[in-house]
mmCIF file of C-alpha atoms in Angstrom:
data_model
loop_
_atom_site.group_PDB
_atom_site.id
_atom_site.type_symbol
_atom_site.label_atom_id
_atom_site.label_comp_id
_atom_site.label_asym_id
_atom_site.label_seq_id
_atom_site.Cartn_x
_atom_site.Cartn_y
_atom_site.Cartn_z
ATOM 1 C CA UNK A 258 -19.784 -16.446 8.229
ATOM 2 C CA UNK A 259 -22.903 -17.195 7.024
ATOM 3 C CA UNK A 260 -23.409 -17.733 3.445
ATOM 4 C CA UNK A 261 -22.190 -20.087 0.964
ATOM 5 C CA UNK A 262 -21.012 -16.935 -1.802
ATOM 6 C CA UNK A 263 -18.013 -17.796 -3.894
ATOM 7 C CA UNK A 264 -16.086 -15.466 -5.909
ATOM 8 C CA UNK A 265 -14.173 -16.916 -8.805
ATOM 9 C CA UNK A 266 -11.240 -14.800 -10.476
ATOM 10 C CA UNK A 267 -9.924 -16.231 -13.259
ATOM 11 C CA UNK A 268 -6.684 -15.816 -14.826
ATOM 12 C CA UNK A 269 -5.541 -13.560 -17.880
ATOM 13 C CA UNK A 270 -1.895 -11.229 -16.638
ATOM 14 C CA UNK A 271 -2.635 -7.942 -16.588
ATOM 15 C CA UNK A 272 -5.570 -8.156 -17.508
ATOM 16 C CA UNK A 273 -6.710 -9.276 -13.794
ATOM 17 C CA UNK A 274 -6.544 -5.550 -13.443
ATOM 18 C CA UNK A 275 -10.549 -5.335 -14.439
ATOM 19 C CA UNK A 276 -11.068 -7.519 -11.678
ATOM 20 C CA UNK A 277 -9.849 -4.944 -9.475
ATOM 21 C CA UNK A 278 -11.691 -2.328 -10.561
ATOM 22 C CA UNK A 279 -15.012 -4.218 -10.147
ATOM 23 C CA UNK A 280 -14.057 -5.093 -6.260
ATOM 24 C CA UNK A 281 -13.172 -1.406 -5.653
ATOM 25 C CA UNK A 282 -17.178 -0.476 -6.905
ATOM 26 C CA UNK A 283 -18.259 -3.341 -4.604
ATOM 27 C CA UNK A 284 -16.145 -1.857 -2.130
ATOM 28 C CA UNK A 285 -17.921 1.708 -2.644
ATOM 29 C CA UNK A 286 -21.499 0.010 -2.407
ATOM 30 C CA UNK A 287 -20.958 -1.649 0.288
ATOM 31 C CA UNK A 288 -20.485 -0.101 3.644
ATOM 32 C CA UNK A 289 -17.350 1.077 4.769
ATOM 33 C CA UNK A 290 -15.119 -1.389 6.667
ATOM 34 C CA UNK A 291 -16.809 -3.961 5.882
ATOM 35 C CA UNK A 292 -16.711 -7.869 5.998
ATOM 36 C CA UNK A 293 -15.167 -9.835 3.276
ATOM 37 C CA UNK A 294 -19.152 -10.425 1.424
ATOM 38 C CA UNK A 295 -17.526 -14.327 0.072
ATOM 39 C CA UNK A 296 -16.778 -17.143 1.915
ATOM 40 C CA UNK A 297 -15.243 -18.564 -0.587
ATOM 41 C CA UNK A 298 -12.764 -17.475 -2.965
ATOM 42 C CA UNK A 299 -11.052 -18.907 -6.227
ATOM 43 C CA UNK A 300 -8.367 -17.739 -7.811
ATOM 44 C CA UNK A 301 -6.609 -18.616 -11.060
ATOM 45 C CA UNK A 302 -3.138 -16.937 -12.177
ATOM 46 C CA UNK A 303 -3.595 -13.142 -11.669
ATOM 47 C CA UNK A 304 -6.531 -13.649 -10.089
ATOM 48 C CA UNK A 305 -5.187 -16.052 -7.229
ATOM 49 C CA UNK A 306 -3.106 -13.230 -6.385
ATOM 50 C CA UNK A 307 -5.744 -10.698 -6.286
ATOM 51 C CA UNK A 308 -8.227 -13.514 -4.161
ATOM 52 C CA UNK A 309 -5.109 -14.073 -2.085
ATOM 53 C CA UNK A 310 -4.983 -10.630 -1.034
ATOM 54 C CA UNK A 311 -8.480 -10.265 -0.170
ATOM 55 C CA UNK A 312 -8.328 -13.370 2.421
ATOM 56 C CA UNK A 313 -5.825 -11.873 3.914
ATOM 57 C CA UNK A 314 -7.993 -8.809 4.937
ATOM 58 C CA UNK A 315 -11.246 -10.814 5.129
ATOM 59 C CA UNK A 316 -12.422 -8.292 8.522
ATOM 60 C CA UNK A 317 -11.885 -5.291 6.291
ATOM 61 C CA UNK A 318 -13.306 -5.462 2.645
ATOM 62 C CA UNK A 319 -12.876 -2.187 2.305
ATOM 63 C CA UNK A 320 -9.320 -2.208 3.283
ATOM 64 C CA UNK A 321 -8.646 -5.287 0.998
ATOM 65 C CA UNK A 322 -10.015 -3.593 -2.121
ATOM 66 C CA UNK A 323 -8.018 -0.346 -1.567
ATOM 67 C CA UNK A 324 -4.937 -2.181 -1.202
ATOM 68 C CA UNK A 325 -5.177 -4.289 -4.072
ATOM 69 C CA UNK A 326 -5.974 -0.577 -6.126
ATOM 70 C CA UNK A 327 -3.118 0.471 -4.689
ATOM 71 C CA UNK A 328 -0.853 -2.208 -6.033
ATOM 72 C CA UNK A 329 -1.834 -2.285 -9.483
ATOM 73 C CA UNK A 330 -2.097 1.407 -9.780
ATOM 74 C CA UNK A 331 1.483 1.432 -8.825
ATOM 75 C CA UNK A 332 2.216 -1.676 -11.042
ATOM 76 C CA UNK A 333 5.460 -1.684 -13.469
ATOM 77 C CA UNK A 334 6.769 -4.320 -15.572
ATOM 78 C CA UNK A 335 9.794 -4.338 -13.946
ATOM 79 C CA UNK A 336 8.171 -6.055 -11.240
ATOM 80 C CA UNK A 337 6.649 -8.539 -12.507
ATOM 81 C CA UNK A 338 9.675 -9.935 -15.001
ATOM 82 C CA UNK A 339 13.125 -8.403 -15.756
ATOM 83 C CA UNK A 340 12.895 -6.391 -18.550
ATOM 84 C CA UNK A 341 16.909 -5.260 -19.054
ATOM 85 C CA UNK A 342 18.133 -6.456 -22.586
ATOM 86 C CA UNK A 343 20.777 -9.252 -21.222
ATOM 87 C CA UNK A 344 17.695 -11.302 -19.179
ATOM 88 C CA UNK A 345 15.653 -11.430 -22.151
ATOM 89 C CA UNK A 346 18.708 -12.342 -24.339
ATOM 90 C CA UNK A 347 19.178 -15.069 -21.835
ATOM 91 C CA UNK A 348 16.179 -16.532 -21.575
ATOM 92 C CA UNK A 349 15.908 -16.635 -25.469
ATOM 93 C CA UNK A 350 19.180 -17.811 -25.505
ATOM 94 C CA UNK A 351 17.919 -21.142 -22.864
ATOM 95 C CA UNK A 352 14.596 -21.232 -24.745
ATOM 96 C CA UNK A 353 17.415 -22.335 -27.884
ATOM 97 C CA UNK A 354 19.727 -24.457 -26.676
ATOM 98 C CA UNK A 355 16.537 -26.411 -25.014
ATOM 99 C CA UNK A 356 15.669 -27.404 -28.313
ATOM 100 C CA UNK A 357 19.194 -28.972 -29.171
ATOM 101 C CA UNK A 358 18.598 -30.772 -25.328
ATOM 102 C CA UNK A 359 21.603 -28.700 -23.904
ATOM 103 C CA UNK A 360 20.073 -26.763 -21.012
ATOM 104 C CA UNK A 361 20.306 -27.435 -17.603
ATOM 105 C CA UNK A 362 17.631 -29.857 -16.602
ATOM 106 C CA UNK A 363 16.972 -28.076 -13.628
ATOM 107 C CA UNK A 364 16.390 -24.897 -14.684
ATOM 108 C CA UNK A 365 12.635 -24.135 -15.808
ATOM 109 C CA UNK A 366 12.702 -22.848 -19.252
ATOM 110 C CA UNK A 367 10.831 -19.805 -20.472
ATOM 111 C CA UNK A 368 10.723 -16.676 -22.496
ATOM 112 C CA UNK A 369 10.975 -14.495 -19.453
ATOM 113 C CA UNK A 370 12.018 -14.309 -16.139
ATOM 114 C CA UNK A 371 9.558 -13.460 -13.537
ATOM 115 C CA UNK A 372 11.718 -13.537 -10.311
ATOM 116 C CA UNK A 373 10.614 -9.924 -9.420
ATOM 117 C CA UNK A 374 6.737 -10.888 -8.680
ATOM 118 C CA UNK A 375 8.116 -13.207 -5.934
ATOM 119 C CA UNK A 376 9.292 -9.983 -4.030
ATOM 120 C CA UNK A 377 6.542 -8.372 -5.006
ATOM 121 C CA UNK A 378 4.710 -11.099 -3.018
ATOM 122 C CA UNK A 379 6.177 -11.215 -0.636
ATOM 123 C CA UNK A 380 6.255 -7.615 0.298
ATOM 124 C CA UNK A 381 2.656 -6.965 0.095
ATOM 125 C CA UNK A 382 0.620 -10.475 1.085
ATOM 126 C CA UNK A 383 0.719 -11.668 4.694
ATOM 127 C CA UNK A 384 -0.102 -15.267 4.511
ATOM 128 C CA UNK A 385 -0.483 -16.299 8.486
ATOM 129 C CA UNK A 386 -3.897 -13.572 8.257
ATOM 130 C CA UNK A 387 -5.329 -16.204 6.138
ATOM 131 C CA UNK A 388 -5.723 -19.022 8.617
ATOM 132 C CA UNK A 389 -6.632 -16.083 11.137
ATOM 133 C CA UNK A 390 -9.195 -15.098 9.277
ATOM 134 C CA UNK A 391 -10.346 -18.738 8.876
ATOM 135 C CA UNK A 392 -9.833 -19.676 12.708
ATOM 136 C CA UNK A 393 -12.193 -16.523 13.423
ATOM 137 C CA UNK A 394 -14.799 -17.840 10.714
ATOM 138 C CA UNK A 395 -14.204 -14.752 8.408
ATOM 139 C CA UNK A 396 -13.275 -17.222 5.414
ATOM 140 C CA UNK A 397 -14.243 -20.827 4.527
ATOM 141 C CA UNK A 398 -11.776 -21.249 2.147
ATOM 142 C CA UNK A 399 -8.901 -19.890 -0.250
ATOM 143 C CA UNK A 400 -8.401 -21.750 -3.464
ATOM 144 C CA UNK A 401 -5.681 -21.637 -5.528
ATOM 145 C CA UNK A 402 -5.117 -23.985 -8.754
ATOM 146 C CA UNK A 403 -2.698 -25.069 -11.040
ATOM 147 C CA UNK A 404 -1.632 -27.265 -13.710
ATOM 148 C CA UNK A 405 0.780 -30.293 -13.037
ATOM 149 C CA UNK A 406 3.227 -30.517 -16.315
ATOM 150 C CA UNK A 407 4.496 -34.180 -14.592
ATOM 151 C CA UNK A 408 0.580 -35.526 -14.631
ATOM 152 C CA UNK A 409 -1.242 -32.883 -16.522
ATOM 153 C CA UNK A 410 -3.739 -32.713 -13.817
ATOM 154 C CA UNK A 411 -5.649 -29.548 -12.924
ATOM 155 C CA UNK A 412 -4.802 -29.098 -8.978
ATOM 156 C CA UNK A 413 -6.172 -26.999 -6.792
ATOM 157 C CA UNK A 414 -4.501 -26.217 -3.497
ATOM 158 C CA UNK A 415 -7.389 -25.136 -1.043
ATOM 159 C CA UNK A 416 -7.109 -24.208 2.921
ATOM 160 C CA UNK A 417 -9.431 -23.754 4.829
ATOM 161 C CA UNK A 418 -12.299 -25.058 8.070
ATOM 162 C CA UNK A 419 -11.525 -27.994 8.934
ATOM 163 C CA UNK A 420 -15.032 -30.239 7.278
ATOM 164 C CA UNK A 421 -13.812 -29.269 3.657
ATOM 165 C CA UNK A 422 -12.006 -32.209 2.333
ATOM 166 C CA UNK A 423 -10.080 -33.302 -0.338
ATOM 167 C CA UNK A 424 -11.161 -34.221 -3.589
ATOM 168 C CA UNK A 425 -9.686 -36.901 -6.635
ATOM 169 C CA UNK A 426 -11.450 -36.373 -10.670
ATOM 170 C CA UNK A 427 -10.542 -36.666 -13.878
ATOM 171 C CA UNK A 428 -7.413 -34.874 -14.325
ATOM 172 C CA UNK A 429 -8.159 -33.096 -11.065
ATOM 173 C CA UNK A 430 -8.033 -32.866 -7.562
ATOM 174 C CA UNK A 431 -8.297 -30.600 -4.662
ATOM 175 C CA UNK A 432 -5.048 -30.454 -2.008
ATOM 176 C CA UNK A 433 -5.048 -29.272 1.831
ATOM 177 C CA UNK A 434 -2.450 -26.970 1.679
ATOM 178 C CA UNK A 435 -1.076 -24.235 3.766
ATOM 179 C CA UNK A 436 -0.806 -21.458 0.736
ATOM 180 C CA UNK A 437 1.832 -19.553 0.422
ATOM 181 C CA UNK A 438 3.771 -17.436 -2.381
ATOM 182 C CA UNK A 439 5.233 -20.947 -4.177
ATOM 183 C CA UNK A 440 1.358 -21.474 -4.847
ATOM 184 C CA UNK A 441 1.212 -18.084 -6.760
ATOM 185 C CA UNK A 442 4.020 -18.705 -8.571
ATOM 186 C CA UNK A 443 2.876 -21.690 -9.525
ATOM 187 C CA UNK A 444 -0.184 -20.688 -10.470
ATOM 188 C CA UNK A 445 0.881 -17.831 -12.537
ATOM 189 C CA UNK A 446 3.721 -19.605 -14.417
ATOM 190 C CA UNK A 447 1.930 -18.791 -18.232
ATOM 191 C CA UNK A 448 2.950 -21.553 -20.387
ATOM 192 C CA UNK A 449 6.205 -20.241 -22.540
ATOM 193 C CA UNK A 450 6.008 -16.529 -20.680
ATOM 194 C CA UNK A 451 6.979 -17.619 -17.543
ATOM 195 C CA UNK A 452 9.279 -20.529 -15.743
ATOM 196 C CA UNK A 453 6.905 -23.128 -13.959
ATOM 197 C CA UNK A 454 7.466 -23.504 -10.237
ATOM 198 C CA UNK A 455 8.434 -26.361 -8.543
ATOM 199 C CA UNK A 456 6.254 -27.467 -5.308
ATOM 200 C CA UNK A 457 7.288 -30.871 -3.624
ATOM 201 C CA UNK A 458 8.902 -32.937 -6.525
ATOM 202 C CA UNK A 459 6.349 -31.850 -8.951
ATOM 203 C CA UNK A 460 6.719 -28.574 -11.913
ATOM 204 C CA UNK A 461 3.601 -26.566 -11.957
ATOM 205 C CA UNK A 462 2.447 -24.192 -14.713
ATOM 206 C CA UNK A 463 -0.646 -21.875 -14.949
ATOM 207 C CA UNK A 464 -3.670 -22.974 -13.647
ATOM 208 C CA UNK A 465 -5.745 -21.848 -16.462
ATOM 209 C CA UNK A 466 -4.559 -24.409 -18.547
ATOM 210 C CA UNK A 467 -5.964 -27.979 -18.593
ATOM 211 C CA UNK A 468 -9.064 -26.414 -16.054
ATOM 212 C CA UNK A 469 -11.614 -27.819 -17.342
ATOM 213 C CA UNK A 470 -13.842 -26.502 -15.373
ATOM 214 C CA UNK A 471 -13.471 -22.648 -13.661
ATOM 215 C CA UNK A 472 -16.267 -23.055 -11.185
ATOM 216 C CA UNK A 473 -15.794 -26.740 -10.417
ATOM 217 C CA UNK A 474 -13.209 -25.648 -7.050
ATOM 218 C CA UNK A 475 -15.761 -23.339 -5.983
ATOM 219 C CA UNK A 476 -18.679 -26.323 -5.973
ATOM 220 C CA UNK A 477 -16.420 -28.861 -4.442
ATOM 221 C CA UNK A 478 -15.676 -26.210 -1.772
ATOM 222 C CA UNK A 479 -19.369 -25.958 -1.283
ATOM 223 C CA UNK A 480 -20.578 -22.359 -3.054
ATOM 224 C CA UNK A 481 -24.193 -22.345 -3.515
ATOM 225 C CA UNK A 482 -23.975 -18.507 -5.134
ATOM 226 C CA UNK A 483 -21.318 -17.629 -7.316
ATOM 227 C CA UNK A 484 -19.935 -14.037 -8.096
ATOM 228 C CA UNK A 485 -17.357 -14.429 -11.552
ATOM 229 C CA UNK A 486 -15.714 -11.722 -12.584
ATOM 230 C CA UNK A 487 -14.348 -12.535 -16.245
ATOM 231 C CA UNK A 488 -11.706 -10.898 -18.410
ATOM 232 C CA UNK A 489 -13.112 -11.467 -21.607
ATOM 233 C CA UNK A 490 -14.943 -8.973 -23.505
ATOM 234 C CA UNK A 491 -16.977 -11.870 -25.115
ATOM 235 C CA UNK A 492 -20.067 -11.031 -23.157
ATOM 236 C CA UNK A 493 -20.271 -7.357 -24.146
ATOM 237 C CA UNK A 494 -23.310 -6.249 -26.420
ATOM 238 C CA UNK A 495 -21.885 -5.962 -29.813
ATOM 239 C CA UNK A 496 -23.317 -7.050 -33.214
ATOM 240 C CA UNK A 497 -22.975 -10.521 -33.812
ATOM 241 C CA UNK A 498 -24.895 -10.401 -37.477
ATOM 242 C CA UNK A 499 -22.149 -7.576 -38.887
ATOM 243 C CA UNK A 500 -19.274 -9.441 -41.095
ATOM 244 C CA UNK A 501 -16.161 -8.995 -40.639
ATOM 245 C CA UNK A 502 -14.810 -5.289 -42.353
ATOM 246 C CA UNK A 503 -11.682 -6.691 -42.935
ATOM 247 C CA UNK A 504 -9.874 -10.350 -43.225
ATOM 248 C CA UNK A 505 -6.198 -10.719 -42.922
ATOM 249 C CA UNK A 506 -5.796 -13.428 -45.065
ATOM 250 C CA UNK A 507 -1.917 -13.805 -44.231
ATOM 251 C CA UNK A 508 -0.096 -16.706 -42.157
ATOM 252 C CA UNK A 509 -0.562 -16.216 -38.203
ATOM 253 C CA UNK A 510 2.637 -14.903 -36.810
ATOM 254 C CA UNK A 511 4.207 -16.229 -33.346
ATOM 255 C CA UNK A 512 2.694 -13.090 -31.781
ATOM 256 C CA UNK A 513 -0.702 -14.138 -32.829
ATOM 257 C CA UNK A 514 -0.546 -17.621 -32.231
ATOM 258 C CA UNK A 515 0.169 -17.430 -28.975
ATOM 259 C CA UNK A 516 -2.241 -14.781 -27.825
ATOM 260 C CA UNK A 517 -5.273 -17.153 -29.215
ATOM 261 C CA UNK A 518 -3.230 -19.856 -27.350
ATOM 262 C CA UNK A 519 -3.747 -17.436 -24.070
ATOM 263 C CA UNK A 520 -7.196 -16.629 -25.059
ATOM 264 C CA UNK A 521 -8.354 -20.291 -25.716
ATOM 265 C CA UNK A 522 -6.471 -21.026 -21.821
ATOM 266 C CA UNK A 523 -7.773 -18.298 -20.215
ATOM 267 C CA UNK A 524 -11.100 -17.494 -21.139
ATOM 268 C CA UNK A 525 -12.846 -19.568 -23.105
ATOM 269 C CA UNK A 526 -13.622 -22.495 -20.401
ATOM 270 C CA UNK A 527 -14.577 -20.010 -18.136
ATOM 271 C CA UNK A 528 -16.888 -18.613 -21.011
ATOM 272 C CA UNK A 529 -17.950 -22.287 -21.215
ATOM 273 C CA UNK A 530 -18.816 -22.770 -17.794
ATOM 274 C CA UNK A 531 -21.246 -19.584 -17.315
ATOM 275 C CA UNK A 532 -23.101 -20.611 -20.491
ATOM 276 C CA UNK A 533 -23.281 -24.233 -19.536
ATOM 277 C CA UNK A 534 -24.411 -23.389 -15.930
ATOM 278 C CA UNK A 535 -27.078 -21.013 -17.063
ATOM 279 C CA UNK A 536 -28.481 -23.284 -18.954
ATOM 280 C CA UNK A 537 -28.761 -25.707 -16.217
ATOM 281 C CA UNK A 538 -30.005 -23.058 -13.527
ATOM 282 C CA UNK A 539 -33.063 -22.189 -16.416
ATOM 283 C CA UNK A 540 -34.005 -25.913 -16.898
ATOM 284 C CA UNK A 541 -33.793 -26.822 -12.934
ATOM 285 C CA UNK A 542 -36.359 -23.512 -12.383
ATOM 286 C CA UNK A 543 -38.822 -25.368 -14.634
ATOM 287 C CA UNK A 544 -38.482 -28.518 -12.862
ATOM 288 C CA UNK A 545 -40.999 -29.757 -9.924
ATOM 289 C CA UNK A 546 -40.603 -29.630 -7.270
ATOM 290 C CA UNK A 547 -39.914 -32.912 -5.669
ATOM 291 C CA UNK A 548 -37.022 -33.175 -8.721
ATOM 292 C CA UNK A 549 -35.507 -29.772 -8.231
ATOM 293 C CA UNK A 550 -33.860 -31.165 -4.845
ATOM 294 C CA UNK A 551 -32.184 -33.805 -6.895
ATOM 295 C CA UNK A 552 -30.040 -30.920 -7.770
ATOM 296 C CA UNK A 553 -28.935 -28.966 -4.639
ATOM 297 C CA UNK A 554 -25.583 -29.381 -5.374
ATOM 298 C CA UNK A 555 -25.642 -27.178 -8.584
ATOM 299 C CA UNK A 556 -25.646 -22.757 -7.421
ATOM 300 C CA UNK A 557 -28.594 -21.459 -7.186
ATOM 301 C CA UNK A 558 -27.707 -18.080 -8.782
ATOM 302 C CA UNK A 559 -25.082 -16.429 -10.478
ATOM 303 C CA UNK A 560 -23.701 -13.298 -11.106
ATOM 304 C CA UNK A 561 -20.730 -12.469 -13.936
ATOM 305 C CA UNK A 562 -19.380 -8.655 -14.832
ATOM 306 C CA UNK A 563 -16.888 -9.014 -17.599
ATOM 307 C CA UNK A 564 -15.412 -6.012 -19.966
ATOM 308 C CA UNK A 565 -17.958 -4.354 -21.655
ATOM 309 C CA UNK A 566 -15.423 -3.254 -24.054
ATOM 310 C CA UNK A 567 -12.995 -5.294 -25.763
ATOM 311 C CA UNK A 568 -9.501 -5.501 -23.734
ATOM 312 C CA UNK A 569 -6.968 -5.998 -26.745
ATOM 313 C CA UNK A 570 -8.325 -2.941 -28.272
ATOM 314 C CA UNK A 571 -7.638 -1.216 -24.971
ATOM 315 C CA UNK A 572 -3.819 -3.094 -25.102
ATOM 316 C CA UNK A 573 -3.265 -1.603 -28.501
ATOM 317 C CA UNK A 574 -3.581 2.462 -27.255
ATOM 318 C CA UNK A 575 -1.266 1.581 -24.553
ATOM 319 C CA UNK A 576 1.269 -0.707 -26.374
ATOM 320 C CA UNK A 577 3.784 2.229 -26.022
ATOM 321 C CA UNK A 578 3.999 1.967 -22.509
ATOM 322 C CA UNK A 579 5.255 -1.314 -22.674
ATOM 323 C CA UNK A 580 9.227 -1.989 -21.974
ATOM 324 C CA UNK A 581 11.271 -1.653 -25.380
ATOM 325 C CA UNK A 582 12.908 -4.871 -24.845
ATOM 326 C CA UNK A 583 9.317 -6.673 -24.582
ATOM 327 C CA UNK A 584 8.025 -4.609 -28.011
ATOM 328 C CA UNK A 585 11.101 -6.183 -29.776
ATOM 329 C CA UNK A 586 10.229 -9.234 -28.270
ATOM 330 C CA UNK A 587 7.032 -9.244 -29.164
ATOM 331 C CA UNK A 588 7.939 -7.915 -32.934
ATOM 332 C CA UNK A 589 10.781 -10.677 -33.165
ATOM 333 C CA UNK A 590 7.611 -13.597 -32.851
ATOM 334 C CA UNK A 591 6.018 -12.524 -35.728
ATOM 335 C CA UNK A 592 3.847 -9.327 -34.937
ATOM 336 C CA UNK A 593 4.396 -7.148 -38.038
ATOM 337 C CA UNK A 594 1.963 -4.869 -37.142
ATOM 338 C CA UNK A 595 0.834 -3.243 -33.221
ATOM 339 C CA UNK A 596 -2.786 -5.210 -34.022
ATOM 340 C CA UNK A 597 -1.139 -8.490 -34.626
ATOM 341 C CA UNK A 598 0.650 -8.227 -31.151
ATOM 342 C CA UNK A 599 -1.993 -6.669 -28.688
ATOM 343 C CA UNK A 600 -3.956 -9.978 -27.790
ATOM 344 C CA UNK A 601 -0.255 -11.168 -26.391
ATOM 345 C CA UNK A 602 0.659 -8.043 -24.786
ATOM 346 C CA UNK A 603 -2.626 -7.648 -23.463
ATOM 347 C CA UNK A 604 -1.550 -10.262 -20.815
ATOM 348 C CA UNK A 605 1.784 -8.586 -20.130
ATOM 349 C CA UNK A 606 1.058 -4.819 -20.061
ATOM 350 C CA UNK A 607 1.560 -4.643 -16.364
ATOM 351 C CA UNK A 608 1.944 -0.997 -16.721
ATOM 352 C CA UNK A 609 0.159 1.859 -14.864
ATOM 353 C CA UNK A 610 -1.586 3.506 -17.759
ATOM 354 C CA UNK A 611 -2.848 0.245 -19.101
ATOM 355 C CA UNK A 612 -3.804 -1.306 -15.610
ATOM 356 C CA UNK A 613 -5.260 1.882 -14.800
ATOM 357 C CA UNK A 614 -7.746 2.035 -17.696
ATOM 358 C CA UNK A 615 -8.622 -1.240 -16.867
ATOM 359 C CA UNK A 616 -9.467 -0.511 -13.900
ATOM 360 C CA UNK A 617 -11.592 2.253 -14.546
ATOM 361 C CA UNK A 618 -13.164 0.029 -17.194
ATOM 362 C CA UNK A 619 -13.965 -2.970 -13.935
ATOM 363 C CA UNK A 620 -15.132 0.108 -11.807
ATOM 364 C CA UNK A 621 -17.869 1.559 -14.297
ATOM 365 C CA UNK A 622 -19.357 -2.107 -15.629
ATOM 366 C CA UNK A 623 -19.697 -2.993 -11.561
ATOM 367 C CA UNK A 624 -21.387 0.362 -10.880
ATOM 368 C CA UNK A 625 -24.148 -0.444 -13.642
ATOM 369 C CA UNK A 626 -24.748 -3.820 -12.385
ATOM 370 C CA UNK A 627 -25.176 -2.036 -8.917
ATOM 371 C CA UNK A 628 -28.824 -3.151 -8.246
ATOM 372 C CA UNK A 629 -28.000 -6.745 -9.355
ATOM 373 C CA UNK A 630 -24.614 -6.608 -6.939
ATOM 374 C CA UNK A 631 -26.779 -5.696 -4.569
ATOM 375 C CA UNK A 632 -29.384 -8.165 -4.855
ATOM 376 C CA UNK A 633 -26.730 -10.760 -5.062
ATOM 377 C CA UNK A 634 -25.268 -10.002 -1.590
ATOM 378 C CA UNK A 635 -28.637 -9.323 0.324
ATOM 379 C CA UNK A 636 -28.541 -12.395 2.622
#
């Protein structure tokens, strides 16, 4: 592997299907059976699941993306979380009991039980292939980020080449690990929705929480070019000066609050990262050559692919595909209208119809950027 290209896949629950569409387009753009075009893979939450699949097929990128697309195309909610009436009721009961300190303190509290996800991961991922890819110089590092509930630190577990050292910073650290299912379950444990997952003596939650910078792990792992696939429509063309046509003056429901909290965790940090990095690179380009040498640790090139359409709007079109018990749960959280629950639902809609819509959008957006992608990957 003769490059330091990093692929950064953010979290976002079911929204990560968009990433698979972008990667599928890249698999079509590159020659068939090409090796992985990125030496460094960084994933958070559902993005970590996608990154791990790529790492396990580092020798054959087209096979990696086709396998990934097959999994997402056939995904159903019951493969991610229990959707039956009694599991949902049991989770709600435990959550209510926790308010009065009546729960089992060895059991994590959450609105949903994501036990099926563990079986899905074990069925489709071979973690032994990661060390094999590193030994054969097909991969430099795979990084999975989670948040420790004990310390509040953003913890990046990474498996990579021997010269990569762990790091410790302001509420963030990098830890060498033999990556496995536990790290993926920890990184994808969306707070309040899925239970925290224990690794060693610490309970961990979704890596997007407390992650000050989504690109920071990639920089610590030695990346000098960043390929970022976001799950927000914030960068899509829109009429920013146009006033809102309808303003809802009613108090926000719990479903709306949850949706905004999830957006804040999964989207806003990455958007700020990208914005700051673009400013820094533009400033560095105007510096004299002797000054540029002082900033060699910053990536010299970035490429961002993000949705050209609002994913909330797509989620709204597919709300009816959610299991009935989950729709009832969201409406019970105060989502009196389908528009009010669309944002929260966009993270939970692991249905074939919604995932296919996002994959199609990602494929389309990547194909629009085909020339830029080819230029980025050209050494």
